[in-house]
Each structure stands twice: as structure tokens, then as C-alpha cells.
Amino acid sequence: MQKFTYQNPTRIHFGEGQIAAIANDIPKDKKVLVIYGGGSIKKNGVYEQVSAALASHEWAEFAGVEPNPQYDTLMKAVEKIRNEKFDYLLAVGGGSVIDGTKFIAAAACYEGEDPWHILAKQHTVEAALPLGCVLTLPATGSESNKGAVVSRGKDKLAFMTDKVQPLFAVLDPTTTLSLSPRQVANGVVDAFVHVMEQYLTFPVNAKVQDRFAEGLLLNLIEEGPKALATPDDLDVRANIMWTATQALNGLIGVGVPHDWATHMIGHELTGNYGIDHARTLSIVLPAVMKERRADKEAKLLQYAERIFGIREGSVDERIDAAIERTIAFFKEMQVPTRLADVKLGESDIDVLMSSLESHGMTALGEHGNITLNDSRAILEAAL
Amino acid sequence: MQKFTYQNPTRIHFGEGQIAAIANDIPKDKKVLVIYGGGSIKKNGVYEQVSAALASHEWAEFAGVEPNPQYDTLMKAVEKIRNEKFDYLLAVGGGSVIDGTKFIAAAACYEGEDPWHILAKQHTVEAALPLGCVLTLPATGSESNKGAVVSRGKDKLAFMTDKVQPLFAVLDPTTTLSLSPRQVANGVVDAFVHVMEQYLTFPVNAKVQDRFAEGLLLNLIEEGPKALATPDDLDVRANIMWTATQALNGLIGVGVPHDWATHMIGHELTGNYGIDHARTLSIVLPAVMKERRADKEAKLLQYAERIFGIREGSVDERIDAAIERTIAFFKEMQVPTRLADVKLGESDIDVLMSSLESHGMTALGEHGNITLNDSRAILEAAL
């Protein structure tokens, strides 16, 4: 296990009716801006619960944060905050709304020339507005971590800082019952690949992290298909929600190598073609597993055995079987597993390569040894 | 899964050399009291590392906190703190030193009549001195939770409050290399039973908590015996250390029922006969498993299958086999598994029953249905 420092101060309120808890978590003297997305929260009762919880607070709202939250949209919120002197942010939505709110929190306090530099030049975030969140779409883990991904045109960039870690997160699984099957599937697949990015690398004898990661993978494989088959099962939703949070709250990632090549390549698919984030991951991951099998051999065999019970056959046979089972799980979740599934082909690879190059993605993976040529090979394997 | 609120703000510094990190975690204007036990830290290099880290701080020390930390000892530290105006505590040691320091932190700020009431009358802790810790004996999880157990004569009592949760915890596995085999074994068994108290109850469909608990149990069963067989293996120590922290930092216990009958009965064995805490647990747990098999049937079967791969036989056969495997693990760890192993017999049960009664332990277990008569049956099954 590698040396690490870890802290996760986000207070989690989990379970039905927990939105009411925000009343006590946000100081009464704060002026709160409630930030949300396309308005689904006005249809599923979440908006009413938030309003009720904020009955004793001064607050207003900012709607319209889109999936893959756009810089220009977020900067409108920043302007509103500066003009009207809000000093607490409440994100209500999924990972995009929370990521967007994190950027808004940092940009509102940014004193440099251009807040875009927080992302494009990785400028240090010296301060940010305090923020909390009400999660309605389990997937990204953003509700209790310090990272955020923001888009501007074809650029999809990330930043990380303790300053934007939510102070609290409400996880009420009943809020997820109104999600579409596509949103549910995307969330499960996103969480699954988050675990894989931190697990499927090379062994460093980190047994807690491995066992926890494997537990989360097993949960998603068991519960994901159930969420599609029996969409009213609240227990299933609760387990998926808590699993997705644990998948990217930092815990399984301490003291171990990380990959993230699938995400970096996937971001270009979203940036250039607008493909849902999770669906880029389900296309790219199987190709990464195939192409990087030498680097990942030991963990691929461990994954094969502990997740799918695959113990028979040669090394290659066991790895092939594990990749096939992964693809089968993605198909069960009704997400694409090849570029052809989203109508992309050979000719699109040059576009993606040019984006990867312009974003400096020349040394990806847990060893930093995935060159542009290797990324091309991965994309070709995903055709 | 049941509704819950969870937050664990302790900053963890894990790995070799991390004691140096305390220099930045304790504000420079604080006057620090370093609290430790019998002086082993002066032989294994930990004291020197702490001294070096505190080179820019004003500090002094308080030594002599014993295993099962005694109220009278701790109150001497409180007196020193009040006289010399310390305003930050650093615990350096195992669970007893950290638990003792938590009580000292609360007692030093207590404005009521008698600080013993924090334990005996569960008085609310309104304030406590800030504290951090350097863990040298992985076992209790006290380094990142809000609980503490303190003894006064035959009374061994607990209190819990956010106010005494350590702000940081240094976990350097090299500090555990000088532990005796008995200390190592006790730590592994203590952590194992901590997991069981939160896991072996009844199912509430909490899949993250179950998978995480099972992962920790598997780690302890795999790594515990290795720590005795190859005491210089730092990887083994690192995995045990991180496993023991996760076993009782609250995470696996959110949203699920808890038992703790084994601990409550075990505390009377320590209080009356001075038996090491972990060794009381290894004596009592198998008897609890046997006597409460009806209440715990579903989880006992899950435990049998997922921890030991026991899938064949009748319900009773599988449960019996799981209990036997648990006892075999404890024997491998060289801890007692019966009262006879610590030279106690039938006649001692009355003594223990009278202590249980005087401490109000009349409704133990996850259902609160373990009466005094049931506790007697458990003790008889442990003869």
C-alpha cells in the first residue's frame, strides 16, 4: 500500500425524508442560492421538500445547469451571486448540477483574470463559497468529493480542491424513483467504471481497498439490472445510491495506483459527439481492458475470480472471459459497448485523436505509458 | 437499509514517516500535552519522531495511561491541563491511550459537579479540548471515531460524542512492528469482533455495509495469522492497521442494526478479572453465536457462505461449521475461546451476572431481547 492522507468531511444524510435535515445544516444567517438543472425536481416533489426545508432561510434559485455543465451557463450564476450577494450554495440534482455548483462556488470567489483558468490552467482555488447538495441521480460521487468536471464547447476539463467539497449531502433514494431507465443505467455504469479506474491497475497489496472495490462492483452487477427490471424497488435504489457514493468518495482510491484512461478518452467522445458520459465509458473500458491486458494482468485475474468466479483456463482465457462478462453486464444495462453502437467509425478516430492531443493526453493510465498511439489502438479496438 | 446521518471528519495520515505530518496539523499557537502509556514509545523510536515533529510547538507530556484507562489516572492529566493551561492534546499509543485522552479532553472542559458523570450518568459533553493521535496499536478504531471506554475499579463504561473525535490520526504501520505477539493478536481479534457486532445481526438489505464488513473479516482472517508467523512483514501490518480503522470508524455500522452484547458481557470479564479486552471477546462471541442462532440465522448463513465458503448441509450444520471456523481462527490467533481457558468456571458466573445487573445490562443485543437469564445462558455456553 502506498502512503496517503485522506479526509472526507462531508456529512451524509441518507434515507427517506432527509431533505428536511438541510434546515439545520445551513446557518440561518446565510443567503442561499439553490442551483438545479432542467426542472425535473419541480415534478418529483424534491423542489417542494427543499422549499419547505428552507422556510426560515433567505433564498433564491438558479435553474438550467445542463448535463456536462457549460461554463457560460455557470458564469451566469456567478454573476447573479456577485450582484445579489449570495453566500451559500445548495446544489439539487445529479453530478452535473453538483459539479457545476462546485465551479460556481470557486469562480464566485476567484480574484484572478479569468475563472476559466481554474480549469484550463489549473489555477489554485484560494477560496470558495460553502456548499451543500441534495443528490437526485446516483452516479458521479460528486456529492462527497472534491472534484468537478466542466465543459466549454468541446473542452471537458476537471479541477479538484478541498475548498469545494460539499459540507453536507442528502441522499434520499426516493428522489431517484422518477429517473428514466436511461439515467438509472448511466448512473450504474458510471459508478462501475469509477471503481474500475481505481481498482483495475496493478497490485500494491492494499487489501481493504481491493475488498471494498470488489464489494461495490458486485453490488452494481447485482442491483443495476434489478433497478431496470423493478423500477419501484426502493431497496435496490438505496443500495445503488450508497454504492455510487462510496465508488468515488476517495476511500477505495487511497494508497493505490489510478488509471482514468477510460475517462480521459471518454471525455473526448462527449466533447465531440455529445454522447452521454457513462455511455462513453462503457464503449472505452472494454477496449482498455483488451489493449492493456499485459499491464493489468494480475488485477484482471483477481477481478475475474472474485467478481465472476472465473478460475478455470489459461491466463488469456480467464481475462477474455472477464472482459466478456463485463461487456455482458453493460449490455444488460442497455448501454453501448462499441463505437459502432453510437454510429461512429474509423473516420471519427482522427477527430478524437486530435482532441486528445490538443488536451495533452499523451501519457495516460496507471503507468503513464499510454501514448497517443496506444489511445488510437484502444479506439480501434472499440470500433 | 435504515435512515442514517454519517460524518467522519478525522484526517488520516497513513504510511511510513507520517508522524512528521502532525507538525502542520496542530496550530503553532497551541500548547500541546502529549499523552502516552507505559513508555514503549520511548523504545521504538515513536517518541523521537513525535518530539521532532513538535520542535516548533510548546509541549509537555503525561505518561502512564494504563490498558483499560483508569479514571483516577486520567483525572491527574486533567489537573495538569487546568494548572498549566494546555489547549491541545496529542494521544500517542493504542486504543486505551486514545480513549483516555478523549475522556481527558472532555473532562478538562466539563463544568458540572463531577466529570465521572460523563460516563456514569451520560452527561452531555458541551465542549472538549481539540485532540489528535498517533496510533501504535491497531485494534479499537478509536483513532477515527467518537467513542471512548474508561474504567474505574470494576466499572468499565463508555461515552460517545462528536466533540472528542480526533481531528487527525497518524497510522504508520512501522510503529506496530515492536508490538508483542499478544498485542498483535489482541488487536486483530478486537477488530474482528467490532465488525461482527455490526454485521452479525439480521438482514436489512444494506449491501455496501455487508460487503465492506465481509471484506474486513476476510482481511483479518488472512492477515492475522501472518502477523504472528512473519512479524517483520510491513505489508501485513499495514493491511491490519487500515482494516482495524475501517472496522470501527462508523462506516460499516451506518443504517444497520448493532449487537454489542459480546462487548457488554466481555467488559464484565475485564472489570472483574482483568482479562485483556480482546480475550474476553474471543471467549464470549462463540457463545453468543451459539445461543442467539435463531435471531441471527440469516446472517450466520451469509457469514458461513461468504467468509468460509460453507454452502453444504442443513441450516444448523452450516451454522455450526461457521462457529467452529470462527473458534479455529481465534485459536490460530492464540487467544482463549472458553472461560476455562482463563481459569474461570461455573462459580464465577454469579459474579459476572451481578455486575451485568448492576450496570443495567438487562436488554442486550440487536433486538434488545437478551435478558439477564439469556446472558447467563451465554456465559454457561462459554464455560
PDB file of N, CA, C and O in Angstrom, chain B residues 83-115:
ATOM      1  N   ASN B  83      -3.965  23.317  35.471  1.00  0.00           N
ATOM      2  CA  ASN B  83      -2.906  24.117  36.125  1.00  0.00           C
ATOM      3  C   ASN B  83      -1.990  24.786  35.115  1.00  0.00           C
ATOM      4  O   ASN B  83      -1.563  25.914  35.302  1.00  0.00           O
ATOM      5  N   GLU B  84      -1.678  24.051  34.047  1.00  0.00           N
ATOM      6  CA  GLU B  84      -0.637  24.553  33.135  1.00  0.00           C
ATOM      7  C   GLU B  84      -1.199  25.039  31.805  1.00  0.00           C
ATOM      8  O   GLU B  84      -0.458  25.378  30.904  1.00  0.00           O
ATOM      9  N   LYS B  85      -2.529  25.066  31.701  1.00  0.00           N
ATOM     10  CA  LYS B  85      -3.214  25.691  30.546  1.00  0.00           C
ATOM     11  C   LYS B  85      -2.851  25.084  29.186  1.00  0.00           C
ATOM     12  O   LYS B  85      -2.529  25.814  28.238  1.00  0.00           O
ATOM     13  N   PHE B  86      -2.876  23.772  29.103  1.00  0.00           N
ATOM     14  CA  PHE B  86      -2.711  23.147  27.793  1.00  0.00           C
ATOM     15  C   PHE B  86      -4.012  23.331  27.009  1.00  0.00           C
ATOM     16  O   PHE B  86      -5.100  23.333  27.596  1.00  0.00           O
ATOM     17  N   ASP B  87      -3.890  23.484  25.700  1.00  0.00           N
ATOM     18  CA  ASP B  87      -5.119  23.641  24.912  1.00  0.00           C
ATOM     19  C   ASP B  87      -5.160  22.756  23.663  1.00  0.00           C
ATOM     20  O   ASP B  87      -5.962  22.991  22.748  1.00  0.00           O
ATOM     21  N   TYR B  88      -4.328  21.709  23.641  1.00  0.00           N
ATOM     22  CA  TYR B  88      -4.391  20.721  22.550  1.00  0.00           C
ATOM     23  C   TYR B  88      -3.812  19.421  23.091  1.00  0.00           C
ATOM     24  O   TYR B  88      -2.791  19.439  23.784  1.00  0.00           O
ATOM     25  N   LEU B  89      -4.469  18.304  22.800  1.00  0.00           N
ATOM     26  CA  LEU B  89      -3.980  17.014  23.291  1.00  0.00           C
ATOM     27  C   LEU B  89      -3.521  16.147  22.124  1.00  0.00           C
ATOM     28  O   LEU B  89      -4.170  16.103  21.075  1.00  0.00           O
ATOM     29  N   LEU B  90      -2.397  15.477  22.328  1.00  0.00           N
ATOM     30  CA  LEU B  90      -1.918  14.519  21.334  1.00  0.00           C
ATOM     31  C   LEU B  90      -1.757  13.163  22.019  1.00  0.00           C
ATOM     32  O   LEU B  90      -0.891  12.995  22.890  1.00  0.00           O
ATOM     33  N   ALA B  91      -2.606  12.221  21.654  1.00  0.00           N
ATOM     34  CA  ALA B  91      -2.521  10.861  22.188  1.00  0.00           C
ATOM     35  C   ALA B  91      -1.535  10.071  21.346  1.00  0.00           C
ATOM     36  O   ALA B  91      -1.620  10.083  20.116  1.00  0.00           O
ATOM     37  N   VAL B  92      -0.613   9.387  22.004  1.00  0.00           N
ATOM     38  CA  VAL B  92       0.345   8.555  21.269  1.00  0.00           C
ATOM     39  C   VAL B  92       0.294   7.156  21.880  1.00  0.00           C
ATOM     40  O   VAL B  92       0.768   6.946  23.007  1.00  0.00           O
ATOM     41  N   GLY B  93      -0.318   6.230  21.174  1.00  0.00           N
ATOM     42  CA  GLY B  93      -0.430   4.878  21.714  1.00  0.00           C
ATOM     43  C   GLY B  93      -1.552   4.102  21.053  1.00  0.00           C
ATOM     44  O   GLY B  93      -1.914   4.366  19.905  1.00  0.00           O
ATOM     45  N   GLY B  94      -2.103   3.155  21.805  1.00  0.00           N
ATOM     46  CA  GLY B  94      -3.198   2.334  21.288  1.00  0.00           C
ATOM     47  C   GLY B  94      -4.547   2.867  21.727  1.00  0.00           C
ATOM     48  O   GLY B  94      -4.671   4.020  22.160  1.00  0.00           O
ATOM     49  N   GLY B  95      -5.534   2.015  21.649  1.00  0.00           N
ATOM     50  CA  GLY B  95      -6.903   2.434  21.953  1.00  0.00           C
ATOM     51  C   GLY B  95      -7.088   2.943  23.374  1.00  0.00           C
ATOM     52  O   GLY B  95      -7.867   3.876  23.605  1.00  0.00           O
ATOM     53  N   SER B  96      -6.359   2.382  24.321  1.00  0.00           N
ATOM     54  CA  SER B  96      -6.529   2.828  25.707  1.00  0.00           C
ATOM     55  C   SER B  96      -6.036   4.259  25.881  1.00  0.00           C
ATOM     56  O   SER B  96      -6.691   5.071  26.550  1.00  0.00           O
ATOM     57  N   VAL B  97      -4.894   4.553  25.299  1.00  0.00           N
ATOM     58  CA  VAL B  97      -4.359   5.918  25.407  1.00  0.00           C
ATOM     59  C   VAL B  97      -5.293   6.899  24.690  1.00  0.00           C
ATOM     60  O   VAL B  97      -5.588   7.984  25.204  1.00  0.00           O
ATOM     61  N   ILE B  98      -5.788   6.509  23.537  1.00  0.00           N
ATOM     62  CA  ILE B  98      -6.663   7.424  22.786  1.00  0.00           C
ATOM     63  C   ILE B  98      -8.002   7.590  23.512  1.00  0.00           C
ATOM     64  O   ILE B  98      -8.495   8.709  23.680  1.00  0.00           O
ATOM     65  N   ASP B  99      -8.570   6.499  23.986  1.00  0.00           N
ATOM     66  CA  ASP B  99      -9.818   6.597  24.760  1.00  0.00           C
ATOM     67  C   ASP B  99      -9.600   7.469  25.993  1.00  0.00           C
ATOM     68  O   ASP B  99     -10.430   8.339  26.315  1.00  0.00           O
ATOM     69  N   GLY B 100      -8.499   7.231  26.691  1.00  0.00           N
ATOM     70  CA  GLY B 100      -8.202   8.028  27.886  1.00  0.00           C
ATOM     71  C   GLY B 100      -8.076   9.505  27.545  1.00  0.00           C
ATOM     72  O   GLY B 100      -8.607  10.376  28.253  1.00  0.00           O
ATOM     73  N   THR B 101      -7.425   9.792  26.438  1.00  0.00           N
ATOM     74  CA  THR B 101      -7.237  11.187  26.020  1.00  0.00           C
ATOM     75  C   THR B 101      -8.574  11.830  25.661  1.00  0.00           C
ATOM     76  O   THR B 101      -8.805  13.010  25.941  1.00  0.00           O
ATOM     77  N   LYS B 102      -9.460  11.051  25.062  1.00  0.00           N
ATOM     78  CA  LYS B 102     -10.793  11.589  24.752  1.00  0.00           C
ATOM     79  C   LYS B 102     -11.511  11.992  26.038  1.00  0.00           C
ATOM     80  O   LYS B 102     -12.133  13.062  26.111  1.00  0.00           O
ATOM     81  N   PHE B 103     -11.398  11.134  27.050  1.00  0.00           N
ATOM     82  CA  PHE B 103     -12.057  11.485  28.306  1.00  0.00           C
ATOM     83  C   PHE B 103     -11.407  12.716  28.936  1.00  0.00           C
ATOM     84  O   PHE B 103     -12.092  13.625  29.426  1.00  0.00           O
ATOM     85  N   ILE B 104     -10.078  12.758  28.899  1.00  0.00           N
ATOM     86  CA  ILE B 104      -9.362  13.916  29.442  1.00  0.00           C
ATOM     87  C   ILE B 104      -9.822  15.198  28.728  1.00  0.00           C
ATOM     88  O   ILE B 104     -10.072  16.231  29.363  1.00  0.00           O
ATOM     89  N   ALA B 105      -9.956  15.115  27.409  1.00  0.00           N
ATOM     90  CA  ALA B 105     -10.363  16.285  26.603  1.00  0.00           C
ATOM     91  C   ALA B 105     -11.732  16.802  27.039  1.00  0.00           C
ATOM     92  O   ALA B 105     -11.962  18.013  27.135  1.00  0.00           O
ATOM     93  N   ALA B 106     -12.634  15.856  27.320  1.00  0.00           N
ATOM     94  CA  ALA B 106     -13.983  16.241  27.739  1.00  0.00           C
ATOM     95  C   ALA B 106     -13.993  16.707  29.192  1.00  0.00           C
ATOM     96  O   ALA B 106     -14.613  17.724  29.529  1.00  0.00           O
ATOM     97  N   ALA B 107     -13.273  15.979  30.050  1.00  0.00           N
ATOM     98  CA  ALA B 107     -13.286  16.295  31.486  1.00  0.00           C
ATOM     99  C   ALA B 107     -12.636  17.653  31.748  1.00  0.00           C
ATOM    100  O   ALA B 107     -13.056  18.391  32.647  1.00  0.00           O
ATOM    101  N   ALA B 108     -11.625  17.999  30.952  1.00  0.00           N
ATOM    102  CA  ALA B 108     -10.925  19.275  31.169  1.00  0.00           C
ATOM    103  C   ALA B 108     -11.842  20.469  30.914  1.00  0.00           C
ATOM    104  O   ALA B 108     -11.618  21.562  31.439  1.00  0.00           O
ATOM    105  N   CYS B 109     -12.877  20.275  30.102  1.00  0.00           N
ATOM    106  CA  CYS B 109     -13.811  21.363  29.782  1.00  0.00           C
ATOM    107  C   CYS B 109     -15.144  21.212  30.520  1.00  0.00           C
ATOM    108  O   CYS B 109     -16.050  22.032  30.329  1.00  0.00           O
ATOM    109  N   TYR B 110     -15.257  20.168  31.317  1.00  0.00           N
ATOM    110  CA  TYR B 110     -16.530  19.864  31.975  1.00  0.00           C
ATOM    111  C   TYR B 110     -16.791  20.856  33.111  1.00  0.00           C
ATOM    112  O   TYR B 110     -15.919  21.112  33.928  1.00  0.00           O
ATOM    113  N   GLU B 111     -17.977  21.419  33.147  1.00  0.00           N
ATOM    114  CA  GLU B 111     -18.274  22.426  34.169  1.00  0.00           C
ATOM    115  C   GLU B 111     -19.264  21.917  35.222  1.00  0.00           C
ATOM    116  O   GLU B 111     -19.675  22.665  36.101  1.00  0.00           O
ATOM    117  N   GLY B 112     -19.639  20.649  35.110  1.00  0.00           N
ATOM    118  CA  GLY B 112     -20.566  20.070  36.089  1.00  0.00           C
ATOM    119  C   GLY B 112     -19.846  19.720  37.384  1.00  0.00           C
ATOM    120  O   GLY B 112     -18.674  20.035  37.582  1.00  0.00           O
ATOM    121  N   GLU B 113     -20.571  18.999  38.221  1.00  0.00           N
ATOM    122  CA  GLU B 113     -20.097  18.692  39.574  1.00  0.00           C
ATOM    123  C   GLU B 113     -18.945  17.683  39.546  1.00  0.00           C
ATOM    124  O   GLU B 113     -17.912  17.871  40.182  1.00  0.00           O
ATOM    125  N   ASP B 114     -19.112  16.627  38.741  1.00  0.00           N
ATOM    126  CA  ASP B 114     -18.180  15.506  38.796  1.00  0.00           C
ATOM    127  C   ASP B 114     -18.014  14.921  37.393  1.00  0.00           C
ATOM    128  O   ASP B 114     -18.956  14.380  36.817  1.00  0.00           O
ATOM    129  N   PRO B 115     -16.811  14.988  36.828  1.00  0.00           N
ATOM    130  CA  PRO B 115     -16.600  14.501  35.451  1.00  0.00           C
ATOM    131  C   PRO B 115     -16.955  13.023  35.265  1.00  0.00           C
ATOM    132  O   PRO B 115     -17.211  12.589  34.145  1.00  0.00           O
TER     133      PRO B 115
END
